[in-house]
PDB file of C-alpha atoms in Angstrom:
ATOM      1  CA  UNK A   1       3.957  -8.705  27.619  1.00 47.00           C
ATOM      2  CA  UNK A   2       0.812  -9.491  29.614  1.00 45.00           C
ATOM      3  CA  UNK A   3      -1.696  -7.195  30.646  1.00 45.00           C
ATOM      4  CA  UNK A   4      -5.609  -7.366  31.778  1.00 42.00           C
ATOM      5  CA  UNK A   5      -6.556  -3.725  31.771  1.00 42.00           C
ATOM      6  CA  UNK A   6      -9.644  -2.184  33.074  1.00 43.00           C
ATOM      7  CA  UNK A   7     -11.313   1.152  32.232  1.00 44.00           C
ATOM      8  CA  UNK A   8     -14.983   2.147  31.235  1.00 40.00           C
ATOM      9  CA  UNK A   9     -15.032   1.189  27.966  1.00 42.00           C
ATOM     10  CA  UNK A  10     -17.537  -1.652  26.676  1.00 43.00           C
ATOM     11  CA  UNK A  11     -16.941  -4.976  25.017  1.00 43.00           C
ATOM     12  CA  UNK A  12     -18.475  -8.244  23.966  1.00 42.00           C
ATOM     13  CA  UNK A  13     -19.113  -9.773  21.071  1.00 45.00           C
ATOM     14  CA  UNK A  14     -16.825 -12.159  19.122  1.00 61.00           C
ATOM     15  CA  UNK A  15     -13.022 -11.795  19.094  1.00 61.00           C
ATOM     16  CA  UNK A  16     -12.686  -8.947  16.717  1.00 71.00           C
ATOM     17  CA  UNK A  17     -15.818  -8.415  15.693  1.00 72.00           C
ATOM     18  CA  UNK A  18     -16.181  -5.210  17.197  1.00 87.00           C
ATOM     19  CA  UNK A  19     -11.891  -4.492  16.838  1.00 94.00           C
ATOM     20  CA  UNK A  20     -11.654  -1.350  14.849  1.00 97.00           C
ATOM     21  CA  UNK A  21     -10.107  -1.972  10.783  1.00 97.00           C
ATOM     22  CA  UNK A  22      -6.448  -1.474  11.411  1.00 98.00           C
ATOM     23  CA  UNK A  23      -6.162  -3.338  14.701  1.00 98.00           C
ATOM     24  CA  UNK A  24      -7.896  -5.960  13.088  1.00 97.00           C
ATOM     25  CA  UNK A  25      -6.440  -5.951  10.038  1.00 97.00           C
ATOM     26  CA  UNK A  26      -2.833  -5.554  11.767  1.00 98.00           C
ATOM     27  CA  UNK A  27      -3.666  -8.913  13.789  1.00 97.00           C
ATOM     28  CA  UNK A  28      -5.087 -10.833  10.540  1.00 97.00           C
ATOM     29  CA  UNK A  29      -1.689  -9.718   8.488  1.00 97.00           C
ATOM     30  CA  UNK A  30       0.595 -10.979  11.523  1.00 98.00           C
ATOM     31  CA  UNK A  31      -1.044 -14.043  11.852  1.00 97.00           C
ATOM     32  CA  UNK A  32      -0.815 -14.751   8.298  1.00 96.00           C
ATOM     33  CA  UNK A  33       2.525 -14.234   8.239  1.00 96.00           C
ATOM     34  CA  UNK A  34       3.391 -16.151  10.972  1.00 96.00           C
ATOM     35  CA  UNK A  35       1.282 -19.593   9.895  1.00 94.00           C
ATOM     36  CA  UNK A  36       3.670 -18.916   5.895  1.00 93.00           C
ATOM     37  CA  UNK A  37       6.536 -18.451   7.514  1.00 92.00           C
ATOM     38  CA  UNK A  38       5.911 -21.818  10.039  1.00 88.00           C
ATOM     39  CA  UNK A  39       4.776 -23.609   6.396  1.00 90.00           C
ATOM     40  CA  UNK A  40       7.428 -22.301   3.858  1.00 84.00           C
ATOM     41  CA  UNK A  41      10.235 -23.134   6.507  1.00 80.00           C
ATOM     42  CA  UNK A  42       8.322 -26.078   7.720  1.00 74.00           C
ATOM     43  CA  UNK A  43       6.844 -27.909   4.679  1.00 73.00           C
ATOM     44  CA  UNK A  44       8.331 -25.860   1.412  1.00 70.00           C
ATOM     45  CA  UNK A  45      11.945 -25.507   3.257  1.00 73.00           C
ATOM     46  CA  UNK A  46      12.395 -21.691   2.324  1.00 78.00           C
ATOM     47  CA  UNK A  47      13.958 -19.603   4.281  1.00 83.00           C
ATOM     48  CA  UNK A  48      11.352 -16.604   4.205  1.00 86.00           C
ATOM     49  CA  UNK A  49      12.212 -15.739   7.605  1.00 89.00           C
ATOM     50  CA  UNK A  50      16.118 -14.472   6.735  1.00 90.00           C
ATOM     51  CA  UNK A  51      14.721 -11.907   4.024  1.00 93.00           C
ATOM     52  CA  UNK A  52      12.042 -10.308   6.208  1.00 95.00           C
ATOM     53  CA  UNK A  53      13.862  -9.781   9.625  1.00 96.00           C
ATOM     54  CA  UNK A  54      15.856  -6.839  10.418  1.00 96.00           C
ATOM     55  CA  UNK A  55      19.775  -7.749   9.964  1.00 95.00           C
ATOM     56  CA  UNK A  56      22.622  -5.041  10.884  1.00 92.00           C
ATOM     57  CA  UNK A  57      23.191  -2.753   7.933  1.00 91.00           C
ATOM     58  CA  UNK A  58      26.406  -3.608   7.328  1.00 89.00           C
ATOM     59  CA  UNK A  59      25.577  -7.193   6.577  1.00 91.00           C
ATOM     60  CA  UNK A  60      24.993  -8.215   3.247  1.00 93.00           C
ATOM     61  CA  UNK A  61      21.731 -10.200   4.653  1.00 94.00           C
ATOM     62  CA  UNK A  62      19.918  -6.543   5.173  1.00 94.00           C
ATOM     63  CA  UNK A  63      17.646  -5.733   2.474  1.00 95.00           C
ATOM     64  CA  UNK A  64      15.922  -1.633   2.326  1.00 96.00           C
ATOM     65  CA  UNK A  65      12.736  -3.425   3.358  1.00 97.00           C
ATOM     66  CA  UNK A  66      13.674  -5.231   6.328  1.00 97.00           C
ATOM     67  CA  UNK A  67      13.351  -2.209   9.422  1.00 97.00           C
ATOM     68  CA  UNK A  68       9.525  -2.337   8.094  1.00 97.00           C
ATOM     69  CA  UNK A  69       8.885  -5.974   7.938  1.00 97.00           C
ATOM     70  CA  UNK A  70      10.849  -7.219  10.623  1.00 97.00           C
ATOM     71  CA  UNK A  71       7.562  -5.943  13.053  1.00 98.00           C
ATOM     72  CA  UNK A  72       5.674  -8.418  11.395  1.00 97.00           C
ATOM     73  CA  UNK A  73       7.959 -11.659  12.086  1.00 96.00           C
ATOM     74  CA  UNK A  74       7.739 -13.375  15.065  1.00 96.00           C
ATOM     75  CA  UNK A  75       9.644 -16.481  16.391  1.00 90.00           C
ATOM     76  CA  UNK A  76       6.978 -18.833  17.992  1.00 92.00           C
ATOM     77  CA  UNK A  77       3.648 -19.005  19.050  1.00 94.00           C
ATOM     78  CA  UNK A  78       3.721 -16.912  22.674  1.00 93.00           C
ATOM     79  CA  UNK A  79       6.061 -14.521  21.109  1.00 95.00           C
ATOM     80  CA  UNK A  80       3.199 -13.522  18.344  1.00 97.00           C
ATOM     81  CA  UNK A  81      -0.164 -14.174  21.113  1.00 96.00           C
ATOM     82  CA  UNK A  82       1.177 -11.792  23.761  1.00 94.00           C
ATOM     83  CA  UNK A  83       2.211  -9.369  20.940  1.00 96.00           C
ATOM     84  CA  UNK A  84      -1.137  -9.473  19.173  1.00 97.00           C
ATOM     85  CA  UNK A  85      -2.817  -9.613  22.136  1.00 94.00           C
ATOM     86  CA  UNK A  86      -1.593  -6.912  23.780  1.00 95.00           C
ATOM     87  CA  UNK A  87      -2.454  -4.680  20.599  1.00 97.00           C
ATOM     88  CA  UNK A  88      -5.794  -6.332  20.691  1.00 97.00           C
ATOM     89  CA  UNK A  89      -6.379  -4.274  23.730  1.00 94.00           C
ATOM     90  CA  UNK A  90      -4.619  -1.349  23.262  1.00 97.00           C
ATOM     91  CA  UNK A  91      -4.935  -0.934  19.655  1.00 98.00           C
ATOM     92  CA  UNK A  92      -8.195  -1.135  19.742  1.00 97.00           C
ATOM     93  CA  UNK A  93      -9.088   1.907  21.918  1.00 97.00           C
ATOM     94  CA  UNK A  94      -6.101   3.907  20.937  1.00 98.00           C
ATOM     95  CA  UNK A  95      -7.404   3.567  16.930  1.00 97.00           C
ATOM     96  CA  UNK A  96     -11.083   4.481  18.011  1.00 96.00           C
ATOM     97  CA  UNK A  97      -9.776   7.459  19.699  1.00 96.00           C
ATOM     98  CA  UNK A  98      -7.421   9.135  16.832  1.00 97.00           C
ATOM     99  CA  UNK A  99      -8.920   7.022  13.860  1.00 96.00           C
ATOM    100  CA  UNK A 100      -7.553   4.556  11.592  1.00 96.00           C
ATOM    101  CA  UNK A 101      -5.480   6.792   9.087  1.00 95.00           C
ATOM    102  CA  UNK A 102      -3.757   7.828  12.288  1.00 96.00           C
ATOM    103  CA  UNK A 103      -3.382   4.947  13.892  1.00 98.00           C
ATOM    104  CA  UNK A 104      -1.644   3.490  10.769  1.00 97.00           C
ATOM    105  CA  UNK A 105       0.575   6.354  10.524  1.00 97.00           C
ATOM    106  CA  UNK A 106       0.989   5.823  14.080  1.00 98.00           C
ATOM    107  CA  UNK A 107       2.160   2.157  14.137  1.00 98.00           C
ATOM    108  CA  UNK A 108       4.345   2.067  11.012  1.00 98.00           C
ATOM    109  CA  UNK A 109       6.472   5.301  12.670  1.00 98.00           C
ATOM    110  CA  UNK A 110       6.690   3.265  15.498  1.00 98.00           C
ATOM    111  CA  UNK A 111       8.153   0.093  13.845  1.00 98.00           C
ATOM    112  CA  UNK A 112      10.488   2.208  12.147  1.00 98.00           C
ATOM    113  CA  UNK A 113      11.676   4.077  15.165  1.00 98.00           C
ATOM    114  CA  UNK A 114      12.139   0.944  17.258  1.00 98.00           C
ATOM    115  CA  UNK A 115      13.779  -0.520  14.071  1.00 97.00           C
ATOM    116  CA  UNK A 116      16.412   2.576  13.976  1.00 97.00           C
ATOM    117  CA  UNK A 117      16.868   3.052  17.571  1.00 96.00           C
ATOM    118  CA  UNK A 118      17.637  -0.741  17.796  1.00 95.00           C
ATOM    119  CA  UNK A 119      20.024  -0.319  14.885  1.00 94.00           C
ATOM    120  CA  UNK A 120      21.687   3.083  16.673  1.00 94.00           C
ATOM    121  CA  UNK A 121      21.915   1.948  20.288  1.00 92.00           C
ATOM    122  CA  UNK A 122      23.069  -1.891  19.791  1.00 88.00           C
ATOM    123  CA  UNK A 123      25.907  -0.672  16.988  1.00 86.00           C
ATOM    124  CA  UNK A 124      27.166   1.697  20.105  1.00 88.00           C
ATOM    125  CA  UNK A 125      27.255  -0.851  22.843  1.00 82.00           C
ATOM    126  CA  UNK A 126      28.002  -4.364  22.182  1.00 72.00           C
ATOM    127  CA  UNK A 127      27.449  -4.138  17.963  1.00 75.00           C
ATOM    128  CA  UNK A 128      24.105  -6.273  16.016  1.00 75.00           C
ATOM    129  CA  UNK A 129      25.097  -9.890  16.711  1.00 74.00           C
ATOM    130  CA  UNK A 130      21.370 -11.180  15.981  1.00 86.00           C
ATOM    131  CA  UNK A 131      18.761 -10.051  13.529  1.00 92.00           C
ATOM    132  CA  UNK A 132      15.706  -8.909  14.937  1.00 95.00           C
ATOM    133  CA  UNK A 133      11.898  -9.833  14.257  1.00 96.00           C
ATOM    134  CA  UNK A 134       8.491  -8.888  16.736  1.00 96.00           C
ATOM    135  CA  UNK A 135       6.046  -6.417  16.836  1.00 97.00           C
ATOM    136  CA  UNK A 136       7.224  -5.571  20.134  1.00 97.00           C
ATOM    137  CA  UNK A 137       8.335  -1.764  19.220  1.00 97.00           C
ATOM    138  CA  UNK A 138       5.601  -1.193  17.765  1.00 98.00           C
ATOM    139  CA  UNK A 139       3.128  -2.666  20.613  1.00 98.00           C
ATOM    140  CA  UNK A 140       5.129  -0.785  23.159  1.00 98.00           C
ATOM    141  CA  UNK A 141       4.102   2.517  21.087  1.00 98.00           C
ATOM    142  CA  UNK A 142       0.218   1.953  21.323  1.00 98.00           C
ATOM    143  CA  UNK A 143       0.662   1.181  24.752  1.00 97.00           C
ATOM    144  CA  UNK A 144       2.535   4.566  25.239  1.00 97.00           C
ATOM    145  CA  UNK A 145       0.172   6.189  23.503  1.00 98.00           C
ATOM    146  CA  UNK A 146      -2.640   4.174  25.494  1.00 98.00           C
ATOM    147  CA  UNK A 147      -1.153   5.839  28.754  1.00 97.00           C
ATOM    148  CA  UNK A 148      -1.278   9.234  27.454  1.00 97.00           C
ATOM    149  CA  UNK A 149      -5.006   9.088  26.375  1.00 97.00           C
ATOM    150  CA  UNK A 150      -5.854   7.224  29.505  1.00 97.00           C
ATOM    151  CA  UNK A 151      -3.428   7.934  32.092  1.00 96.00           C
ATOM    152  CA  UNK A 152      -4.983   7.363  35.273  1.00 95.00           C
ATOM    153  CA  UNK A 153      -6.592   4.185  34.321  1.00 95.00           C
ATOM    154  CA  UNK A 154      -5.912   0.441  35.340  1.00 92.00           C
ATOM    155  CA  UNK A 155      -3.799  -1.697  34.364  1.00 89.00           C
ATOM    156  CA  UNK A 156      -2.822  -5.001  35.761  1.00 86.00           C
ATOM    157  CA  UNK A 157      -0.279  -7.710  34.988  1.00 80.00           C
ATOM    158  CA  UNK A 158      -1.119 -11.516  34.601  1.00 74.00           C
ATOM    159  CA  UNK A 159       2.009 -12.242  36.277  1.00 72.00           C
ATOM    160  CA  UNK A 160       2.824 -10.896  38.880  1.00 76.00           C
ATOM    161  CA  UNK A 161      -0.556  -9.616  39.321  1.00 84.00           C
ATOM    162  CA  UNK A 162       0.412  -6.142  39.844  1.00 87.00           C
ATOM    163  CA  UNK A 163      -2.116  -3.128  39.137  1.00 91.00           C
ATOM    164  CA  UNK A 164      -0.720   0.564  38.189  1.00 91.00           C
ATOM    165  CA  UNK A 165      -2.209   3.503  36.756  1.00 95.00           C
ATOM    166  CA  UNK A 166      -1.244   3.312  33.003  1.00 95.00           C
ATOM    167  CA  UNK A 167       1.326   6.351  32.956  1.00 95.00           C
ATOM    168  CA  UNK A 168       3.343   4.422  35.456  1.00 94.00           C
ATOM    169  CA  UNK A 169       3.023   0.971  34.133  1.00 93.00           C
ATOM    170  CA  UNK A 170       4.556   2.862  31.041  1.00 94.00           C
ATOM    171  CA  UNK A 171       7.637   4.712  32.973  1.00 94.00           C
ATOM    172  CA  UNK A 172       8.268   1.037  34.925  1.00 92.00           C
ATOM    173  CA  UNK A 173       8.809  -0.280  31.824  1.00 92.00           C
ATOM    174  CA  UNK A 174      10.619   2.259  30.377  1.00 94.00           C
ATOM    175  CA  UNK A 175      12.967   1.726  33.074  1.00 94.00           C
ATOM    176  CA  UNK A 176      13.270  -1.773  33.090  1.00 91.00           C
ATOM    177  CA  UNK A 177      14.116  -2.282  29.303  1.00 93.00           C
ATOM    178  CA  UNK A 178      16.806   1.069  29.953  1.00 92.00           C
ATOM    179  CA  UNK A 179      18.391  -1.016  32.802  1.00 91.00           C
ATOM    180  CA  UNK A 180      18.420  -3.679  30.792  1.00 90.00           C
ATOM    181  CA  UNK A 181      19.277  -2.782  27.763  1.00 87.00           C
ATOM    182  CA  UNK A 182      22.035  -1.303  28.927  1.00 85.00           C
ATOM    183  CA  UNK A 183      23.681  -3.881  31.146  1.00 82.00           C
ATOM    184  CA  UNK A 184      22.717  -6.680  29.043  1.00 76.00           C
ATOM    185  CA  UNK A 185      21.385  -8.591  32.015  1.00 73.00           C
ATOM    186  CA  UNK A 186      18.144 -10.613  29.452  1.00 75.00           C
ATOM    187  CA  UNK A 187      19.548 -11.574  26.498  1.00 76.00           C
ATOM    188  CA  UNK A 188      17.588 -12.479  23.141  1.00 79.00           C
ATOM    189  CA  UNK A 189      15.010  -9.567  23.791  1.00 89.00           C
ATOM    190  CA  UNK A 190      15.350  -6.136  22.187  1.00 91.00           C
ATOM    191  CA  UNK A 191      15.039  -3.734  24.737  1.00 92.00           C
ATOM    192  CA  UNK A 192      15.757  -0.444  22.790  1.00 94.00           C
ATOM    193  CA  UNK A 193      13.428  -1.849  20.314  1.00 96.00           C
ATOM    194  CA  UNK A 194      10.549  -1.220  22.797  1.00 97.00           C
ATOM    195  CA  UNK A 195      12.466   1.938  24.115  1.00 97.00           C
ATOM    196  CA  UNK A 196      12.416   3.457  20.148  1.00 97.00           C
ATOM    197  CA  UNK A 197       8.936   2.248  19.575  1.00 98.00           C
ATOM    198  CA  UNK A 198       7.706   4.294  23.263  1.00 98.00           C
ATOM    199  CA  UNK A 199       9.872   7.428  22.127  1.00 98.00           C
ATOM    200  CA  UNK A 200       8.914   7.737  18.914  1.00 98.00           C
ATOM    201  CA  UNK A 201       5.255   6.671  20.441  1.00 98.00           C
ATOM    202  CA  UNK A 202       5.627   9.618  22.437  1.00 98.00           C
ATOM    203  CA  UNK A 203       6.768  12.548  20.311  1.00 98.00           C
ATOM    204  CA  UNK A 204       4.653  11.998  17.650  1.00 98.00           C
ATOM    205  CA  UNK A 205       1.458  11.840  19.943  1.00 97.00           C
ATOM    206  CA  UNK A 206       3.077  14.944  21.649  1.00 97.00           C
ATOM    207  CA  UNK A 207       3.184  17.126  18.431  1.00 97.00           C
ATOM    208  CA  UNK A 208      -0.665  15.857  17.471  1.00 97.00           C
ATOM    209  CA  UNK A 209      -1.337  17.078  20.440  1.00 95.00           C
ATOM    210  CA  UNK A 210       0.267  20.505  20.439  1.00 95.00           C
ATOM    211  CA  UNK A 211      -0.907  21.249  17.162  1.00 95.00           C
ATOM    212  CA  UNK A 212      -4.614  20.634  17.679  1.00 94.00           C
ATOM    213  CA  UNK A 213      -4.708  17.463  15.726  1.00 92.00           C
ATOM    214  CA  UNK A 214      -4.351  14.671  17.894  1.00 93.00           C
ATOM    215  CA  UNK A 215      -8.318  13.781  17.836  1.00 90.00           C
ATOM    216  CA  UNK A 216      -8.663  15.360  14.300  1.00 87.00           C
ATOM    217  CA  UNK A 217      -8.869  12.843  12.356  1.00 81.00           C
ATOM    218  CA  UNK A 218      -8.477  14.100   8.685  1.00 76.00           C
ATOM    219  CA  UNK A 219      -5.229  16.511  10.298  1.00 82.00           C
ATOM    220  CA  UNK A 220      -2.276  15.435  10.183  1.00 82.00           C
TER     221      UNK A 220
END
């Protein structure tokens, strides 16, 4: 995923120095995670990796743990920098806008919803062949939510340099990862993954905002 997005918010500064605590903190853990997986694989020679990501739950690989910590594996470098970037951008705003106790709540439902929709939808239509790993889900959920906070603003693709308003950046991908998930045409990507993470995304920033709580910060 690779986005430039414009609105009239103000930056500068060094790279996270002005990121709000969870987005930041969210980045730092990933990255972590991602340079002791590459050494305990690479130098130790354990397999960290195969007890983290999110296996089908009917093999006896899947641990309770895994449809958590599966959003914080990734498989090579431009699989975690376009993840991590992407929150960089959206995180960022969508924290400073609900706060970071929400935003936490926020991303973690998220994970889990794109980890359980993955789980529901792939067992239905082809079964879980591969384990799954990415903060993807998750990512696709701020940028939901980014949408609904911002909908009319700008957002532009690196490639192909295509600018939408946000909402329907959001329903073009929506469709795209429906069409594809269900035809199976990109392989090696989980599509209802980012579909869960958007829904779930969606309804909970739907009841926040019914109930009066959405920008109340100490409300859940």
């Amino acid at each position: 995923m690779s986005y430039y997005y414009s609105n009239n918010s103000q930056g500068g500064g060094r790279f996270l120095a002005n990121v709000p605590p969870v987005t930041k903190n969210l980045i730092i853990i990933n990255l972590i995670v991602f340079l002791a997986t590459w050494v305990g694989e690479r130098l130790l020679k354990t397999d960290i990796m195969s007890w983290l990501v999110l296996y089908d739950p009917s093999s006896v690989m899947f641990r309770w743990w895994q449809p958590l910590t599966y959003a914080f594996m990734h498989g090579g470098f431009w699989h975690i920098f376009f993840n991590m970037y992407t929150l960089y951008i959206f995180g960022s705003v969508v924290e400073r806008m609900i706060g970071s106790k929400k935003f936490t709540v926020f991303y973690v439902i998220c994970a889990i919803g794109a980890a359980a929709t993955h789980m529901v939808m792939m067992t239905l239509l082809r079964g879980f062949a591969n384990p799954m790993l990415g903060a993807s889900g998750a990512v696709y959920g701020v940028m939901l939510a980014y949408a609904m906070l911002f909908p009319d603003s700008h957002l532009t693709l690196l490639f192909p340099p295509i600018t939408l308003s946000a909402k329907w950046m959001v329903i073009v991908f929506a469709v795209i990862e429906a069409v594809t998930g269900v035809t199976g045409t990109i392989e090696g990507i989980a599509h209802f993954a980012h579909l869960g993470g958007m829904l779930f995304g969606f309804l909970l920033m739907l009841f926040w905002k019914r109930s009066g709580k959405l920008f109340d910060r100490d409300n859940f």
